[in-house]
């Protein structure tokens, strides 16, 4: 869907504005700006200290690098 705005055609896609190249619908750009672009990484590996913006990336890191997975009660278990 195209909308004319100030002589420009807007196609419903927006860019981040921080020169990272992220482009998407407005709601996705807002989420990207809040949690990923310039925001501190909230999830830290307890074994090596590496930080991640998303929990699932921390889990992938634990499994692939340290051969560990989170178990019951948050304890790490070997794979």
Coordinates of C-alpha atoms in Angstrom, one line a residue, residues 15-44:
X15 CA 14.4 2.6 8.3
X16 CA 16.2 2.6 11.6
X17 CA 17.8 6.0 11.3
X18 CA 21.1 4.9 13.0
X19 CA 22.7 3.8 9.7
X20 CA 22.6 0.1 10.6
X21 CA 20.5 -0.7 7.6
X22 CA 17.4 -2.1 9.3
X23 CA 14.2 -1.5 7.3
X24 CA 10.7 -2.8 8.0
X25 CA 7.2 -1.9 9.1
X26 CA 7.0 0.9 11.7
X27 CA 6.3 -1.5 14.6
X28 CA 9.3 -3.6 13.8
X29 CA 11.6 -0.5 13.6
X30 CA 10.3 0.6 17.0
X31 CA 11.1 -2.8 18.5
X32 CA 14.5 -2.8 16.8
X33 CA 15.4 0.7 18.2
X34 CA 14.2 -0.3 21.7
X35 CA 15.9 -3.6 22.1
X36 CA 18.7 -4.0 19.5
X37 CA 20.1 -0.8 18.0
X38 CA 22.3 1.0 20.5
X39 CA 20.5 -0.7 23.5
X40 CA 22.7 -2.5 26.0
X41 CA 22.7 -6.3 25.6
X42 CA 20.7 -7.8 28.4
X43 CA 21.6 -11.5 28.4
X44 CA 25.1 -12.5 29.7

